[in-house]
PDB file of C-alpha atoms in Angstrom:
ATOM      1  CA  LYS A  18     -48.633   4.353   0.433  1.00 72.00           C
ATOM      2  CA  PRO A  19     -45.692   3.379   2.456  1.00 75.00           C
ATOM      3  CA  GLU A  20     -42.775   1.488   0.793  1.00 75.00           C
ATOM      4  CA  ARG A  21     -41.427  -1.803   2.039  1.00 67.00           C
ATOM      5  CA  VAL A  22     -37.785  -1.775   3.145  1.00 60.00           C
ATOM      6  CA  PRO A  23     -35.766  -4.840   3.881  1.00 56.00           C
ATOM      7  CA  LEU A  24     -34.214  -5.056   7.237  1.00 56.00           C
ATOM      8  CA  VAL A  25     -31.061  -6.409   6.279  1.00 55.00           C
ATOM      9  CA  THR A  26     -29.557  -4.981   2.929  1.00 54.00           C
ATOM     10  CA  GLU A  27     -27.020  -6.838   0.677  1.00 56.00           C
ATOM     11  CA  GLN A  28     -23.944  -4.655   0.757  1.00 61.00           C
ATOM     12  CA  GLU A  29     -20.573  -5.820   1.201  1.00 56.00           C
ATOM     13  CA  ASN A  30     -19.209  -5.700   4.955  1.00 61.00           C
ATOM     14  CA  PRO A  31     -16.665  -2.624   4.881  1.00 61.00           C
ATOM     15  CA  PHE A  32     -14.665  -4.078   7.740  1.00 70.00           C
ATOM     16  CA  ILE A  33     -13.575  -7.342   5.573  1.00 86.00           C
ATOM     17  CA  SER A  34      -9.948  -6.679   4.614  1.00 92.00           C
ATOM     18  CA  ARG A  35      -8.458  -7.727   1.386  1.00 94.00           C
ATOM     19  CA  TYR A  36      -4.957  -8.104   0.548  1.00 96.00           C
ATOM     20  CA  VAL A  37      -2.833  -7.426  -2.432  1.00 97.00           C
ATOM     21  CA  GLU A  38       0.840  -8.980  -2.057  1.00 96.00           C
ATOM     22  CA  PHE A  39       3.682  -8.016  -4.342  1.00 96.00           C
ATOM     23  CA  GLU A  40       5.257 -11.425  -4.902  1.00 93.00           C
ATOM     24  CA  GLU A  41       8.776  -9.947  -5.278  1.00 95.00           C
ATOM     25  CA  GLU A  42      10.698  -7.848  -2.767  1.00 97.00           C
ATOM     26  CA  PHE A  43      11.782  -4.015  -3.641  1.00 97.00           C
ATOM     27  CA  THR A  44      15.481  -3.262  -3.666  1.00 96.00           C
ATOM     28  CA  SER A  45      16.626   0.510  -3.604  1.00 96.00           C
ATOM     29  CA  ASN A  46      19.573   2.425  -3.219  1.00 94.00           C
ATOM     30  CA  PHE A  47      19.574   5.347  -0.869  1.00 91.00           C
ATOM     31  CA  LYS A  48      20.831   8.631  -1.883  1.00 86.00           C
ATOM     32  CA  GLU A  49      23.813   7.996   0.541  1.00 82.00           C
ATOM     33  CA  PRO A  50      26.452   5.891  -1.254  1.00 83.00           C
ATOM     34  CA  LYS A  51      26.718   2.138  -0.756  1.00 88.00           C
ATOM     35  CA  ARG A  52      23.441   1.966   1.141  1.00 93.00           C
ATOM     36  CA  VAL A  53      20.345   0.004   0.181  1.00 96.00           C
ATOM     37  CA  ILE A  54      17.022  -0.900   1.593  1.00 96.00           C
ATOM     38  CA  ILE A  55      15.061  -4.096   0.674  1.00 97.00           C
ATOM     39  CA  VAL A  56      11.439  -4.185   1.446  1.00 97.00           C
ATOM     40  CA  SER A  57       8.581  -6.660   0.935  1.00 97.00           C
ATOM     41  CA  ILE A  58       4.982  -5.071   1.067  1.00 97.00           C
ATOM     42  CA  THR A  59       1.349  -6.097   0.992  1.00 98.00           C
ATOM     43  CA  LEU A  60      -1.280  -3.454   0.451  1.00 98.00           C
ATOM     44  CA  MET A  61      -4.526  -3.795   2.431  1.00 97.00           C
ATOM     45  CA  THR A  62      -7.987  -2.312   1.566  1.00 94.00           C
ATOM     46  CA  GLN A  63     -11.392  -2.504   3.202  1.00 91.00           C
ATOM     47  CA  ARG A  64     -12.930  -0.581   0.509  1.00 88.00           C
ATOM     48  CA  GLY A  65     -14.630  -3.674  -1.408  1.00 87.00           C
ATOM     49  CA  GLU A  66     -14.159  -5.689  -4.454  1.00 88.00           C
ATOM     50  CA  ARG A  67     -13.731  -2.553  -6.655  1.00 89.00           C
ATOM     51  CA  ALA A  68     -10.767  -1.281  -4.599  1.00 91.00           C
ATOM     52  CA  TYR A  69      -9.292  -4.767  -4.569  1.00 94.00           C
ATOM     53  CA  LYS A  70      -9.479  -5.219  -8.489  1.00 94.00           C
ATOM     54  CA  LEU A  71      -8.130  -1.700  -9.047  1.00 94.00           C
ATOM     55  CA  LEU A  72      -5.140  -2.501  -6.795  1.00 95.00           C
ATOM     56  CA  GLU A  73      -4.487  -5.976  -8.396  1.00 95.00           C
ATOM     57  CA  ASP A  74      -4.764  -4.420 -12.043  1.00 94.00           C
ATOM     58  CA  SER A  75      -2.428  -1.559 -11.064  1.00 93.00           C
ATOM     59  CA  LYS A  76       0.351  -3.653  -9.704  1.00 95.00           C
ATOM     60  CA  ILE A  77       2.922  -2.508 -12.471  1.00 95.00           C
ATOM     61  CA  PRO A  78       2.553   1.225 -12.003  1.00 95.00           C
ATOM     62  CA  LEU A  79       2.418   0.946  -8.187  1.00 96.00           C
ATOM     63  CA  ARG A  80       5.720  -1.095  -8.216  1.00 97.00           C
ATOM     64  CA  ALA A  81       7.410   1.682 -10.207  1.00 96.00           C
ATOM     65  CA  LEU A  82       6.072   4.194  -7.839  1.00 97.00           C
ATOM     66  CA  THR A  83       7.220   2.126  -4.775  1.00 97.00           C
ATOM     67  CA  LEU A  84      10.579   2.000  -6.194  1.00 97.00           C
ATOM     68  CA  ALA A  85      10.706   5.854  -6.647  1.00 96.00           C
ATOM     69  CA  THR A  86       9.378   6.426  -3.193  1.00 96.00           C
ATOM     70  CA  LEU A  87      12.050   4.257  -1.718  1.00 96.00           C
ATOM     71  CA  SER A  88      14.766   5.822  -3.545  1.00 94.00           C
ATOM     72  CA  GLU A  89      13.681   9.120  -1.997  1.00 94.00           C
ATOM     73  CA  PHE A  90      13.163   8.080   1.316  1.00 95.00           C
ATOM     74  CA  PRO A  91      15.973   9.634   3.789  1.00 94.00           C
ATOM     75  CA  LEU A  92      18.284   7.143   5.249  1.00 94.00           C
ATOM     76  CA  LYS A  93      17.933   8.875   8.628  1.00 94.00           C
ATOM     77  CA  GLN A  94      14.226   8.282   8.799  1.00 94.00           C
ATOM     78  CA  ALA A  95      14.754   4.733   7.828  1.00 94.00           C
ATOM     79  CA  ILE A  96      17.188   3.785  10.857  1.00 93.00           C
ATOM     80  CA  GLU A  97      15.102   5.376  13.399  1.00 94.00           C
ATOM     81  CA  PRO A  98      13.300   2.977  15.738  1.00 93.00           C
ATOM     82  CA  ASP A  99      10.000   3.989  14.066  1.00 95.00           C
ATOM     83  CA  GLY A 100      11.543   3.924  10.284  1.00 94.00           C
ATOM     84  CA  ARG A 101       9.368   1.068   9.328  1.00 95.00           C
ATOM     85  CA  LEU A 102       6.045   2.797  10.313  1.00 96.00           C
ATOM     86  CA  LEU A 103       7.496   6.078   8.744  1.00 97.00           C
ATOM     87  CA  LEU A 104       8.046   4.280   5.469  1.00 97.00           C
ATOM     88  CA  SER A 105       4.535   2.620   5.564  1.00 97.00           C
ATOM     89  CA  LYS A 106       2.887   5.904   5.901  1.00 97.00           C
ATOM     90  CA  SER A 107       4.952   7.527   3.163  1.00 97.00           C
ATOM     91  CA  LEU A 108       4.347   4.712   0.798  1.00 98.00           C
ATOM     92  CA  LYS A 109       0.448   4.648   1.398  1.00 98.00           C
ATOM     93  CA  GLN A 110       0.269   8.402   0.817  1.00 98.00           C
ATOM     94  CA  ALA A 111       2.432   8.233  -2.501  1.00 97.00           C
ATOM     95  CA  LEU A 112       0.331   5.239  -3.681  1.00 97.00           C
ATOM     96  CA  ASN A 113      -2.961   6.812  -2.950  1.00 96.00           C
ATOM     97  CA  SER A 114      -2.352   9.912  -4.471  1.00 96.00           C
ATOM     98  CA  GLU A 115      -1.079   8.329  -7.657  1.00 93.00           C
ATOM     99  CA  ILE A 116      -4.274   6.151  -7.877  1.00 94.00           C
ATOM    100  CA  SER A 117      -6.740   9.222  -6.696  1.00 93.00           C
ATOM    101  CA  ALA A 118      -5.261  11.442  -9.509  1.00 92.00           C
ATOM    102  CA  ARG A 119      -6.241   8.641 -12.094  1.00 90.00           C
ATOM    103  CA  THR A 120      -9.522   7.502 -10.585  1.00 90.00           C
ATOM    104  CA  GLY A 121     -10.495   9.992  -7.822  1.00 89.00           C
ATOM    105  CA  PHE A 122     -10.789   7.096  -5.348  1.00 88.00           C
ATOM    106  CA  SER A 123      -7.886   6.029  -2.798  1.00 92.00           C
ATOM    107  CA  PRO A 124      -8.243   2.552  -2.059  1.00 94.00           C
ATOM    108  CA  ILE A 125      -5.269   1.739   0.168  1.00 96.00           C
ATOM    109  CA  ASP A 126      -6.067   1.667   3.898  1.00 95.00           C
ATOM    110  CA  ALA A 127      -2.682   0.368   4.994  1.00 97.00           C
ATOM    111  CA  VAL A 128       0.785  -0.476   3.446  1.00 98.00           C
ATOM    112  CA  LEU A 129       1.990  -3.613   5.532  1.00 97.00           C
ATOM    113  CA  ILE A 130       5.892  -3.956   5.492  1.00 97.00           C
ATOM    114  CA  THR A 131       6.579  -7.716   5.824  1.00 95.00           C
ATOM    115  CA  ARG A 132      10.459  -7.560   5.190  1.00 96.00           C
ATOM    116  CA  PHE A 133      12.465  -4.575   6.125  1.00 95.00           C
ATOM    117  CA  PHE A 134      16.203  -4.723   5.844  1.00 95.00           C
ATOM    118  CA  ILE A 135      18.949  -1.929   5.367  1.00 94.00           C
ATOM    119  CA  GLN A 136      22.390  -2.566   4.349  1.00 91.00           C
TER     120      GLN A 136
END
C-alpha cells in the first residue's frame, strides 16, 4: 500500500544566516616589532540551530584560537589590498578545523571582519 508523504517538510531553511558576534575586539602583536593588529569579528553560519548553539557555547576556546591565529598571521599579507579577505579565510579555516576535530562538524560559513586596524 502506498505511503502518504507531506508536500512540505518542516525542516530548517538552510539559507537562513545566524550570526555569533564577539563583543570584545581582538588585539594581537605581529612577529615584527612594534606592530599591532586590532580586529572585531562576527561568525556566520547557515547550518541551523545546532551550529549556532555550538558556536555560542565555544566562544572562549574560539577566542583563544583567534588570538593565536592573529599572532601568526604575516604582516606582509595583512597590509595587502586583500589582507582583510586573506585574514578572514585564515580564521575560518583555523576555527572550523578546531571545531571539526572535536565534533566532526564544521559550522562556520564565513568570518566577517567588522573592524580591521593595523598600527
